[in-house]
Tab-separated table of C-alpha atoms in Angstrom:
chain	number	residue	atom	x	y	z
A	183	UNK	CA	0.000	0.000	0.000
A	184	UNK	CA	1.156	3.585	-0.880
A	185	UNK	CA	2.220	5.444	2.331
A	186	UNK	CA	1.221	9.088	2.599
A	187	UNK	CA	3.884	11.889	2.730
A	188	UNK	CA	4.101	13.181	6.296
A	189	UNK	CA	3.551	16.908	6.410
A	190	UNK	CA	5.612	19.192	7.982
A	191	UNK	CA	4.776	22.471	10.274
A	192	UNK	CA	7.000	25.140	11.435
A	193	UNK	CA	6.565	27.107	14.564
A	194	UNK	CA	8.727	29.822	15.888
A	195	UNK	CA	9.128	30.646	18.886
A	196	UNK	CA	11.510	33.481	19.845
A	197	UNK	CA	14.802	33.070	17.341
A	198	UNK	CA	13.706	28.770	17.769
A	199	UNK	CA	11.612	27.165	15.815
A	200	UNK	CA	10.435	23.853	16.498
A	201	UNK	CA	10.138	21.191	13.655
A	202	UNK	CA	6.399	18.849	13.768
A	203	UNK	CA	5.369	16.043	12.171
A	204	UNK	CA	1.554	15.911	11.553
A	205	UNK	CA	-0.487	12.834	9.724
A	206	UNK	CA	-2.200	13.597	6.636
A	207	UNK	CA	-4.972	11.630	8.057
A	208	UNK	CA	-5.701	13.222	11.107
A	209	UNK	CA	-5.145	16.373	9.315
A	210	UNK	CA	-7.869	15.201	7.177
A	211	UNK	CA	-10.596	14.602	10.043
A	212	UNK	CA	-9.815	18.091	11.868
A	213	UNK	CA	-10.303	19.732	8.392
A	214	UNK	CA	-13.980	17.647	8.006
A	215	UNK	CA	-14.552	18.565	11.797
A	216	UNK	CA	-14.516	22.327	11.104
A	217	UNK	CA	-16.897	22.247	7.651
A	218	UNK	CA	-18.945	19.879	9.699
A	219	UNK	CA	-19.043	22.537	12.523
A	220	UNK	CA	-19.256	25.834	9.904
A	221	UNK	CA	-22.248	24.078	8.441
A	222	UNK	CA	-24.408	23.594	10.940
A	223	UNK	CA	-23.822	27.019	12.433
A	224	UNK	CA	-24.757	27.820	9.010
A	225	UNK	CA	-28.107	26.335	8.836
A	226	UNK	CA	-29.041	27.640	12.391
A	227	UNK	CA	-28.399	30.912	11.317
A	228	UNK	CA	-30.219	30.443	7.699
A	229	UNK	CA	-33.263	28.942	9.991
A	230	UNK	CA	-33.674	30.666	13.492
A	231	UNK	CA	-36.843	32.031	14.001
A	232	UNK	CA	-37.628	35.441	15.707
A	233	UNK	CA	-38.383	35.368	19.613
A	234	UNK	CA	-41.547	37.208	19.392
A	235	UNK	CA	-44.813	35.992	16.715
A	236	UNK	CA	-44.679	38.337	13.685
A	237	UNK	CA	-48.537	38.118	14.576
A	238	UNK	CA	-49.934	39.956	17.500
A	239	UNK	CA	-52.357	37.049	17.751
A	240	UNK	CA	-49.668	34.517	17.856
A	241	UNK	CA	-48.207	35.777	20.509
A	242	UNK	CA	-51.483	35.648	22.747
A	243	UNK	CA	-53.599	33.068	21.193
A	244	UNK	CA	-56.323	32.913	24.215
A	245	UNK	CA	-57.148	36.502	23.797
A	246	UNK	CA	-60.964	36.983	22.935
A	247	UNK	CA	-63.130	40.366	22.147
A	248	UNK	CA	-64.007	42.317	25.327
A	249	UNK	CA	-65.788	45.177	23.437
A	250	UNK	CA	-65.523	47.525	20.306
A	251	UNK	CA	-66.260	51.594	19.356
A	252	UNK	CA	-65.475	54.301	16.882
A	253	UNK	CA	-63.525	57.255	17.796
A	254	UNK	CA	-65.090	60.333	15.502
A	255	UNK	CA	-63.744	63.423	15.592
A	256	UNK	CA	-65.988	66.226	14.505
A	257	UNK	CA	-68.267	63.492	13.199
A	258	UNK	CA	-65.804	61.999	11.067
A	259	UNK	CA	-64.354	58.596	12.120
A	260	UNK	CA	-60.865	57.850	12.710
A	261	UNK	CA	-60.095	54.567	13.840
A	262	UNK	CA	-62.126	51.780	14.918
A	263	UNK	CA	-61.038	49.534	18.186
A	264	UNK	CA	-61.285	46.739	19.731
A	265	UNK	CA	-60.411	45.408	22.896
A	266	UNK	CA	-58.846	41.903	23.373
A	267	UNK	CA	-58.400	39.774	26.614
A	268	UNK	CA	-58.147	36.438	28.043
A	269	UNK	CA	-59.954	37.693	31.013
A	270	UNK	CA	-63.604	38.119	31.307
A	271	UNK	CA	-64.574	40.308	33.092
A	272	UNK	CA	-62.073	42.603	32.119
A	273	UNK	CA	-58.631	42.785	34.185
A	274	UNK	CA	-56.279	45.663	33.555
A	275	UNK	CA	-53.584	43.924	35.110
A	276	UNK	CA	-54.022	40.849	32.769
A	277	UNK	CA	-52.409	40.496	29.435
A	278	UNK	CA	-54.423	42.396	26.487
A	279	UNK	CA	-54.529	44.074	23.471
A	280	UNK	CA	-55.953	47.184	21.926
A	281	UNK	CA	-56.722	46.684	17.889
A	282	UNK	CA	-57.000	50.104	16.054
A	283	UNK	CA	-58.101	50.282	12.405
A	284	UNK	CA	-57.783	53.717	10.752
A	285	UNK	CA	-59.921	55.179	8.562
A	286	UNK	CA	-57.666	58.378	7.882
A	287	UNK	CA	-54.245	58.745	6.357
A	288	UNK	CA	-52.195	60.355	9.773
A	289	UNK	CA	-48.460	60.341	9.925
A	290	UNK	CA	-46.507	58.854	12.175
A	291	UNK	CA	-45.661	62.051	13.839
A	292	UNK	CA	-48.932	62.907	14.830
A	293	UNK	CA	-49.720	59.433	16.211
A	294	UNK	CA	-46.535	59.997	18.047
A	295	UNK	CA	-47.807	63.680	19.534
A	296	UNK	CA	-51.395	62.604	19.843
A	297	UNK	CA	-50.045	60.394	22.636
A	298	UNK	CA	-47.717	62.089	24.216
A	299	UNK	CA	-50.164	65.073	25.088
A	300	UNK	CA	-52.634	62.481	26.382
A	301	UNK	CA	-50.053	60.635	28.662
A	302	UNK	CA	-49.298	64.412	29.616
A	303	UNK	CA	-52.616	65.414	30.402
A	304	UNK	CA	-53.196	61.679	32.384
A	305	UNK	CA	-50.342	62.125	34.449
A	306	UNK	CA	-50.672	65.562	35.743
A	307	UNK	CA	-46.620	66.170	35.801
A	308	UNK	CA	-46.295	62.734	37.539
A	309	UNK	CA	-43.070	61.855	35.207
A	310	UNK	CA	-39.895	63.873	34.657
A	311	UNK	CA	-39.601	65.674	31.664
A	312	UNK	CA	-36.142	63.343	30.242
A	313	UNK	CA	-38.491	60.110	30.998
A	314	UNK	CA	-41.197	61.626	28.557
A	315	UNK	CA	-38.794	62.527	26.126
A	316	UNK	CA	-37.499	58.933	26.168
A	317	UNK	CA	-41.287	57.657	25.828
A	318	UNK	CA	-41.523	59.971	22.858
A	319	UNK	CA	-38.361	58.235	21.091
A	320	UNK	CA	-39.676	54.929	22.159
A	321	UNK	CA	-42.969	55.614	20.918
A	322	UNK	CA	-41.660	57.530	17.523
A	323	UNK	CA	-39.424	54.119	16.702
A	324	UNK	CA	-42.779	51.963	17.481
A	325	UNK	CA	-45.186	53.769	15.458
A	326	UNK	CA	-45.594	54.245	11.680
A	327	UNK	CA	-47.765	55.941	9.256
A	328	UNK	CA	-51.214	54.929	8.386
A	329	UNK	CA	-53.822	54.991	5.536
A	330	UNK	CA	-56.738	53.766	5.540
A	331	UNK	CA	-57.502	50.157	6.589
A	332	UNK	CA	-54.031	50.161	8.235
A	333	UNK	CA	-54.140	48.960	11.825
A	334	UNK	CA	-52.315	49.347	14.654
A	335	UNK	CA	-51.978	46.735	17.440
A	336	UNK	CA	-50.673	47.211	21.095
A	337	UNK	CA	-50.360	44.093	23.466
A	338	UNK	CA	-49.929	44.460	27.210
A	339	UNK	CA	-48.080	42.029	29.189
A	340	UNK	CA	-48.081	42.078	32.541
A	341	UNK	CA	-43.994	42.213	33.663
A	342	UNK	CA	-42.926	42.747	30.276
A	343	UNK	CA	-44.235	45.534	29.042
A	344	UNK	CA	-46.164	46.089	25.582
A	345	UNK	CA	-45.358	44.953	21.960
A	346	UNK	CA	-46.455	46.892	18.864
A	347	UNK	CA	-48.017	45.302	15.666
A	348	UNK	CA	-49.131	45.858	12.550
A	349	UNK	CA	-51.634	43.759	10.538
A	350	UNK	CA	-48.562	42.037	8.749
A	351	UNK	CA	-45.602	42.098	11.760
A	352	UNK	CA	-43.961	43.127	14.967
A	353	UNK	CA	-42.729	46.899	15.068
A	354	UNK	CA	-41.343	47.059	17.982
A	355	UNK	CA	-40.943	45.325	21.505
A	356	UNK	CA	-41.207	48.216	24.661
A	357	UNK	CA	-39.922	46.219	27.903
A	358	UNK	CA	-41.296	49.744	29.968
A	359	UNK	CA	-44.149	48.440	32.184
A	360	UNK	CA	-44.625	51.734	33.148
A	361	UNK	CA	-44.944	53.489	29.611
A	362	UNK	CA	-47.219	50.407	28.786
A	363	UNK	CA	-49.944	51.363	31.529
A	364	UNK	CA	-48.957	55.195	30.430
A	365	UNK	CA	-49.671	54.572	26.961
A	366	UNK	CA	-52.788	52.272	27.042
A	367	UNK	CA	-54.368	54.459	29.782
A	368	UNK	CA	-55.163	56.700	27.344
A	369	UNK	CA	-58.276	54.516	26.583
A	370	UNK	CA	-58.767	53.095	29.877
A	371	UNK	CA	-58.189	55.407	32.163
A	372	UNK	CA	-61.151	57.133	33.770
A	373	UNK	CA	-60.194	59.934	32.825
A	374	UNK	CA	-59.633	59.333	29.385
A	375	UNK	CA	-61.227	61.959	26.709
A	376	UNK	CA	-63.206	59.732	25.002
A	377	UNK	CA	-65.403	58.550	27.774
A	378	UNK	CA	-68.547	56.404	25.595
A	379	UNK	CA	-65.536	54.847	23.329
A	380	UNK	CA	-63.806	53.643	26.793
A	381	UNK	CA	-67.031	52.070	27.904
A	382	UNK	CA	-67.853	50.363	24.754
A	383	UNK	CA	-64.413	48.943	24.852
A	384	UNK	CA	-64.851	47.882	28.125
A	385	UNK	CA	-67.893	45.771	27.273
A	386	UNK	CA	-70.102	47.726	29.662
A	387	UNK	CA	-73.553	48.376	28.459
């Protein structure tokens, strides 16, 4: 049988080098090792899927309608909404999510300001000015235009904060439990300026 040639390797080490012998065939198996190895880091990478549903109703399959409305404005209608839970009665402290479908083309900016003056008004100077600017930018990275038929989806959950959707995937992830019950207070809160649209949402008759 034909022997293979040993191969040599060189190593220096200072003004020494030091002269190895290594076998073709082991050579061979570390080399199929390391492709072996690449590959499959390969196909994880090609195949991972995304830690969040790029569906809102994915991610909280037991949810079911608590109640719906139309916000007008001047008699003309901006969004629908809907109110989701997988509590009934309704639980503000349980995971759910608020559905809006717009009827109107508004950018993203004024989404963005709509809610900020609301949280505002809600918290009557409860939060610092720089946490309110950092809402904003959280809320201005969430958010994006809409037309109409576009919808918007928020989902509370409790310890984690809220997640935003759109009808085709996740915007944006906001771990801030406390800009969560900020943000979806402007429909739920008592106080909130749309009083018949909070208690159709609510399911109340």
């Amino acid at each position: 049988m034909r022997e293979e040639p040993m191969l040599f390797s060189f190593y220096f080490i200072g003004d020494k080098h030091l002269l190895t012998l290594i076998d073709p065939h082991l050579l061979s198996a570390c080399l199929k090792s390391i492709l072996s190895s690449t590959l499959c880091i390969l196909t994880a990478l090609l195949f991972v899927t995304p830690s969040h549903a790029a569906s809102w109703e994915k991610e909280f399959p037991q949810a079911q309608l608590i109640g719906s409305g139309e916000f007008r404005w001047f008699g003309l209608s901006i969004y629908s909404a809907k109110l989701w839970s997988a509590q009934k009665p309704f639980d503000i402290n349980a995971a759910f999510a608020l559905e809006l479908t717009y009827h109107r083309k508004i950018s993203r900016q004024q989404l963005v300001k709509t809610s900020m003056d609301e949280i505002k008004r809600l918290s009557n100077g409860r939060y610092p000015s720089d946490k309110l600017q950092h809402w904003e930018t959280e809320l201005s990275d969430a958010f994006t235009d809409v037309s109409n038929g576009d919808k918007l989806i928020g989902v509370f959950l409790p310890g984690r904060g809220c997640y935003f959707y759109n009808q085709k995937s996740l915007l944006a992830e906001i771990p801030d439990q406390e800009l969560a019950q900020a943000f979806f207070g402007i429909w739920l809160d008592k106080r909130s300026k749309d009083s018949e649209l909070r208690t159709q949402l609510l399911g109340r008759p």
